[in-house]
Amino acid sequence: MQIFGVDIGGSGIKGAPVDLDRGDLAQERLKVLTPHPATPGTVADGVKEVVDHFGWTGPVGITFPGVVTGGATVRTAANVDKSWIDTDARVLLGERLGGLPVTVINDADAAGVAEMQFGAGRDRQGTVIMLTFGTGIGSALFVDGVLVPNTELGHLELHGHDAEKRASSKAREDHDLSWEHWAHRVRAYLAHVEMLFSPELFIIGGGVSRKASKFLHYIEGIKAEIVPAQLQNNAGIVGAAMRAAKEA
Ligand code: BGC
């Protein structure tokens, strides 16, 4: 079975039909740049461009980089325009897509759901935490394979700052940090999350998962196992489609 997945990120809106049996993209994905300001209207246009490109007419799962409740309502918007807050994104995006059935899920939750089923978290019991490092830091918490949604661990306080402002992938680029310097910040962040949840496994996702060899070896002294995501930057698209399939 195929369902369409779209991942709305701080820098790009990416999407493709997803093969749900394989947990992989069924066709090469299309990416358009996230508009700035990233308002509901401009982002919906970007989502439409991606979905229309494939001539898709079935259900669509869409990630959003903020708290999303009930598969629909946006509650926070740290890295996109604040006018998203309290919108019914399911209705807004569904209307823009000409009435296609739409499900919306937090981006990190979607990535985590995909990794738990098809990637680095497969068959893992106990507490598993997926962290995505990109424009912000996203988190997905699983207990015996069950998602606890909208955990927002990227906004924990780290040395007096919002953690994602210090340790996201964007922070590394903005402050021109070496991989080693950035990895020390990530280490401090993981130590803090470990103190709170004592997970068995951390899965490191986002664009940096492709570059794990540049920084993972600098992260020492964490008791949990730490592995890069296997679906890499497609996890959000796959997880969004999985969620939409559940509701279709
Ligand atoms: C948002 C999260 C999101 C993460 C990654 C954070 O700023 O609050 O909801 O998962 O960025 O995009």
Tab-separated table of C-alpha atoms and ligand atoms in Angstrom:
chain	number	residue	atom	x	y	z
A	1	MET	CA	0.000	0.000	0.000
A	2	GLN	CA	1.119	3.558	-0.722
A	3	ILE	CA	0.244	6.759	1.149
A	4	PHE	CA	1.725	10.209	0.552
A	5	GLY	CA	4.021	11.693	3.219
A	6	VAL	CA	5.078	15.322	3.567
A	7	ASP	CA	7.678	16.655	6.021
A	8	ILE	CA	7.435	20.383	6.778
A	9	GLY	CA	10.827	21.529	8.068
A	10	GLY	CA	12.465	24.842	8.868
A	11	SER	CA	14.366	24.836	5.573
A	12	GLY	CA	12.433	22.553	3.212
A	13	ILE	CA	9.051	20.979	2.528
A	14	LYS	CA	9.731	17.432	1.297
A	15	GLY	CA	7.356	14.754	0.137
A	16	ALA	CA	6.868	11.537	-1.796
A	17	PRO	CA	4.530	8.567	-2.002
A	18	VAL	CA	5.613	6.031	0.626
A	19	ASP	CA	5.637	2.267	0.234
A	20	LEU	CA	4.294	1.240	3.636
A	21	ASP	CA	5.296	-2.406	3.305
A	22	ARG	CA	8.957	-1.495	2.832
A	23	GLY	CA	8.919	1.671	4.942
A	24	ASP	CA	10.646	3.572	2.181
A	25	LEU	CA	9.903	6.176	-0.469
A	26	ALA	CA	8.160	4.711	-3.510
A	27	GLN	CA	9.538	7.484	-5.744
A	28	GLU	CA	12.292	10.051	-5.456
A	29	ARG	CA	11.092	12.831	-3.164
A	30	LEU	CA	10.500	16.447	-4.156
A	31	LYS	CA	11.755	19.276	-1.951
A	32	VAL	CA	10.692	22.911	-2.172
A	33	LEU	CA	12.175	25.616	0.032
A	34	THR	CA	10.163	26.568	3.107
A	35	PRO	CA	8.818	30.085	2.480
A	36	HIS	CA	9.735	32.906	4.848
A	37	PRO	CA	7.717	33.953	6.714
A	38	ALA	CA	6.402	30.401	7.040
A	39	THR	CA	2.739	31.305	7.547
A	40	PRO	CA	-0.122	28.796	7.205
A	41	GLY	CA	-0.958	30.183	3.767
A	42	THR	CA	2.549	30.128	2.281
A	43	VAL	CA	3.418	26.725	3.748
A	44	ALA	CA	0.120	25.240	2.505
A	45	ASP	CA	1.042	26.451	-0.996
A	46	GLY	CA	4.391	24.643	-0.694
A	47	VAL	CA	2.679	21.435	0.467
A	48	LYS	CA	0.290	21.670	-2.477
A	49	GLU	CA	3.166	22.107	-4.918
A	50	VAL	CA	4.837	18.940	-3.595
A	51	VAL	CA	1.660	16.815	-3.597
A	52	ASP	CA	0.491	18.078	-7.025
A	53	HIS	CA	3.887	17.275	-8.549
A	54	PHE	CA	3.095	13.567	-8.104
A	55	GLY	CA	-0.558	13.894	-9.208
A	56	TRP	CA	-1.532	12.328	-5.861
A	57	THR	CA	-5.237	12.040	-5.007
A	58	GLY	CA	-5.298	9.813	-1.885
A	59	PRO	CA	-4.682	10.325	1.855
A	60	VAL	CA	-1.752	12.522	2.913
A	61	GLY	CA	0.215	12.455	6.188
A	62	ILE	CA	1.950	15.734	7.018
A	63	THR	CA	4.494	16.540	9.724
A	64	PHE	CA	4.597	19.882	11.492
A	65	PRO	CA	7.550	21.275	13.507
A	66	GLY	CA	5.510	22.018	16.651
A	67	VAL	CA	3.054	20.445	19.088
A	68	VAL	CA	0.102	18.897	17.222
A	69	THR	CA	-2.878	17.437	19.076
A	70	GLY	CA	-5.563	15.119	17.719
A	71	GLY	CA	-3.875	14.804	14.300
A	72	ALA	CA	-4.999	18.355	13.585
A	73	THR	CA	-4.501	21.275	15.956
A	74	VAL	CA	-1.203	23.154	16.106
A	75	ARG	CA	-0.316	24.305	19.632
A	76	THR	CA	3.222	25.695	19.287
A	77	ALA	CA	5.384	27.085	16.487
A	78	ALA	CA	8.985	27.682	17.590
A	79	ASN	CA	10.575	27.840	14.132
A	80	VAL	CA	7.669	28.791	11.851
A	81	ASP	CA	5.335	31.775	11.912
A	82	LYS	CA	3.420	32.156	15.187
A	83	SER	CA	0.144	32.583	13.284
A	84	TRP	CA	0.065	28.749	13.074
A	85	ILE	CA	-0.770	28.525	16.787
A	86	ASP	CA	-4.318	27.234	17.379
A	87	THR	CA	-4.991	26.630	13.688
A	88	ASP	CA	-6.688	23.429	12.584
A	89	ALA	CA	-3.920	22.348	10.240
A	90	ARG	CA	-5.851	19.271	9.132
A	91	VAL	CA	-8.681	21.440	7.785
A	92	LEU	CA	-6.399	24.153	6.408
A	93	LEU	CA	-4.087	21.777	4.530
A	94	GLY	CA	-6.917	19.451	3.477
A	95	GLU	CA	-8.798	22.355	1.896
A	96	ARG	CA	-5.674	23.555	0.087
A	97	LEU	CA	-5.212	20.037	-1.268
A	98	GLY	CA	-8.708	20.108	-2.745
A	99	GLY	CA	-10.325	18.023	-0.026
A	100	LEU	CA	-7.824	15.147	0.266
A	101	PRO	CA	-7.905	13.413	3.689
A	102	VAL	CA	-5.060	14.829	5.782
A	103	THR	CA	-3.463	13.806	9.087
A	104	VAL	CA	-0.944	16.034	10.864
A	105	ILE	CA	1.694	14.846	13.365
A	106	ASN	CA	4.697	16.429	15.083
A	107	ASP	CA	7.796	16.012	12.888
A	108	ALA	CA	9.973	14.233	15.442
A	109	ASP	CA	7.121	11.952	16.488
A	110	ALA	CA	6.694	10.974	12.835
A	111	ALA	CA	10.417	10.322	12.415
A	112	GLY	CA	10.420	8.245	15.596
A	113	VAL	CA	7.421	6.161	14.544
A	114	ALA	CA	9.214	5.305	11.286
A	115	GLU	CA	12.508	4.464	13.002
A	116	MET	CA	10.774	2.230	15.547
A	117	GLN	CA	9.047	0.245	12.808
A	118	PHE	CA	11.633	0.145	10.031
A	119	GLY	CA	14.899	1.539	11.351
A	120	ALA	CA	17.230	1.776	14.329
A	121	GLY	CA	14.480	1.206	16.911
A	122	ARG	CA	13.005	-1.928	15.381
A	123	ASP	CA	12.096	-4.555	18.026
A	124	ARG	CA	13.471	-2.357	20.811
A	125	GLN	CA	11.629	-2.499	24.127
A	126	GLY	CA	11.982	-0.246	27.167
A	127	THR	CA	12.495	3.493	26.883
A	128	VAL	CA	13.789	4.710	23.529
A	129	ILE	CA	14.269	8.394	22.686
A	130	MET	CA	14.662	9.659	19.150
A	131	LEU	CA	16.155	13.154	18.872
A	132	THR	CA	16.207	15.034	15.572
A	133	PHE	CA	18.840	17.722	15.100
A	134	GLY	CA	17.918	20.264	12.450
A	135	THR	CA	16.593	23.821	12.608
A	136	GLY	CA	15.463	22.897	16.138
A	137	ILE	CA	15.740	19.758	18.258
A	138	GLY	CA	12.756	17.424	18.062
A	139	SER	CA	12.057	14.484	20.355
A	140	ALA	CA	10.005	11.293	20.276
A	141	LEU	CA	9.702	9.167	23.427
A	142	PHE	CA	8.742	5.482	23.210
A	143	VAL	CA	7.979	3.101	26.049
A	144	ASP	CA	7.869	-0.532	24.874
A	145	GLY	CA	7.262	0.724	21.339
A	146	VAL	CA	4.383	3.042	22.289
A	147	LEU	CA	4.800	6.739	21.484
A	148	VAL	CA	4.286	9.386	24.170
A	149	PRO	CA	3.538	12.273	21.782
A	150	ASN	CA	4.657	15.915	21.828
A	151	THR	CA	7.447	15.609	24.392
A	152	GLU	CA	9.276	18.749	23.136
A	153	LEU	CA	12.574	17.869	24.817
A	154	GLY	CA	14.376	20.299	22.514
A	155	HIS	CA	13.138	23.084	24.755
A	156	LEU	CA	14.727	21.766	27.946
A	157	GLU	CA	17.039	24.307	29.542
A	158	LEU	CA	20.727	23.764	28.860
A	159	HIS	CA	23.241	26.043	30.628
A	160	GLY	CA	20.531	28.703	30.987
A	161	HIS	CA	19.418	28.556	27.341
A	162	ASP	CA	16.734	26.835	25.323
A	163	ALA	CA	18.607	23.603	24.460
A	164	GLU	CA	17.879	23.769	20.733
A	165	LYS	CA	19.422	27.248	20.540
A	166	ARG	CA	22.714	25.721	21.762
A	167	ALA	CA	22.774	22.243	20.302
A	168	SER	CA	20.644	22.058	17.139
A	169	SER	CA	22.276	21.552	13.790
A	170	LYS	CA	21.390	25.162	12.960
A	171	ALA	CA	23.234	26.333	16.101
A	172	ARG	CA	26.372	24.537	14.852
A	173	GLU	CA	26.121	26.336	11.513
A	174	ASP	CA	25.079	29.743	12.899
A	175	HIS	CA	27.930	29.807	15.421
A	176	ASP	CA	30.402	28.155	13.070
A	177	LEU	CA	31.184	25.450	15.655
A	178	SER	CA	33.605	22.605	14.903
A	179	TRP	CA	32.048	19.129	14.977
A	180	GLU	CA	33.934	18.466	18.215
A	181	HIS	CA	32.713	21.653	19.899
A	182	TRP	CA	29.137	20.989	18.823
A	183	ALA	CA	29.368	17.332	19.941
A	184	HIS	CA	30.310	18.490	23.444
A	185	ARG	CA	27.113	20.524	23.550
A	186	VAL	CA	25.129	17.532	22.313
A	187	ARG	CA	26.816	15.391	24.973
A	188	ALA	CA	25.738	17.809	27.728
A	189	TYR	CA	22.232	17.795	26.297
A	190	LEU	CA	22.050	13.978	26.141
A	191	ALA	CA	23.336	13.770	29.730
A	192	HIS	CA	20.471	16.010	30.803
A	193	VAL	CA	17.849	13.959	28.941
A	194	GLU	CA	19.405	10.767	30.328
A	195	MET	CA	19.176	12.116	33.865
A	196	LEU	CA	15.418	12.593	33.355
A	197	PHE	CA	14.461	9.399	31.491
A	198	SER	CA	17.291	6.813	31.677
A	199	PRO	CA	16.534	5.491	28.172
A	200	GLU	CA	18.049	2.272	26.831
A	201	LEU	CA	18.630	3.839	23.454
A	202	PHE	CA	19.052	7.259	21.862
A	203	ILE	CA	18.423	7.440	18.104
A	204	ILE	CA	20.050	10.514	16.548
A	205	GLY	CA	18.087	11.785	13.548
A	206	GLY	CA	17.834	14.788	11.270
A	207	GLY	CA	20.290	15.771	8.558
A	208	VAL	CA	23.255	15.098	10.889
A	209	SER	CA	22.410	11.384	11.009
A	210	ARG	CA	24.205	11.105	7.656
A	211	LYS	CA	27.315	12.620	9.221
A	212	ALA	CA	27.443	10.505	12.396
A	213	SER	CA	31.087	9.582	11.750
A	214	LYS	CA	32.034	13.247	12.193
A	215	PHE	CA	30.749	13.608	15.756
A	216	LEU	CA	29.406	10.462	17.466
A	217	HIS	CA	32.874	9.422	18.683
A	218	TYR	CA	33.169	12.698	20.623
A	219	ILE	CA	30.060	11.858	22.682
A	220	GLU	CA	31.351	9.975	25.708
A	221	GLY	CA	30.070	9.110	29.166
A	222	ILE	CA	26.434	8.480	28.233
A	223	LYS	CA	25.119	5.151	29.568
A	224	ALA	CA	22.464	4.626	26.898
A	225	GLU	CA	23.389	3.195	23.530
A	226	ILE	CA	23.542	5.963	20.880
A	227	VAL	CA	22.928	5.148	17.215
A	228	PRO	CA	22.235	7.221	14.092
A	229	ALA	CA	18.792	6.993	12.504
A	230	GLN	CA	18.660	4.504	9.640
A	231	LEU	CA	15.992	6.172	7.537
A	232	GLN	CA	18.051	9.323	7.809
A	233	ASN	CA	16.251	12.361	6.511
A	234	ASN	CA	13.294	10.420	5.069
A	235	ALA	CA	12.034	9.249	8.458
A	236	GLY	CA	9.567	12.140	8.800
A	237	ILE	CA	8.000	11.486	5.380
A	238	VAL	CA	7.666	7.752	6.096
A	239	GLY	CA	6.268	8.290	9.613
A	240	ALA	CA	3.721	10.849	8.397
A	241	ALA	CA	2.444	8.374	5.812
A	242	MET	CA	2.298	5.602	8.435
A	243	ARG	CA	0.161	7.799	10.669
A	244	ALA	CA	-2.179	8.722	7.802
A	245	ALA	CA	-2.530	5.038	6.890
A	246	LYS	CA	-3.684	4.279	10.435
A	247	GLU	CA	-6.493	6.806	10.075
A	248	ALA	CA	-7.432	6.074	6.445
B	1	BGC	C1	9.622	22.261	18.034
B	1	BGC	C2	9.295	20.785	17.981
B	1	BGC	C3	9.920	20.162	16.742
B	1	BGC	C4	11.403	20.454	16.686
B	1	BGC	C5	12.046	19.928	15.422
B	1	BGC	C6	11.127	22.430	17.960
B	1	BGC	O1	11.445	23.793	17.984
B	1	BGC	O2	9.143	22.856	19.224
B	1	BGC	O3	7.905	20.584	17.977
B	1	BGC	O4	9.697	18.777	16.769
B	1	BGC	O5	11.636	21.838	16.759
B	1	BGC	O6	11.509	20.527	14.298
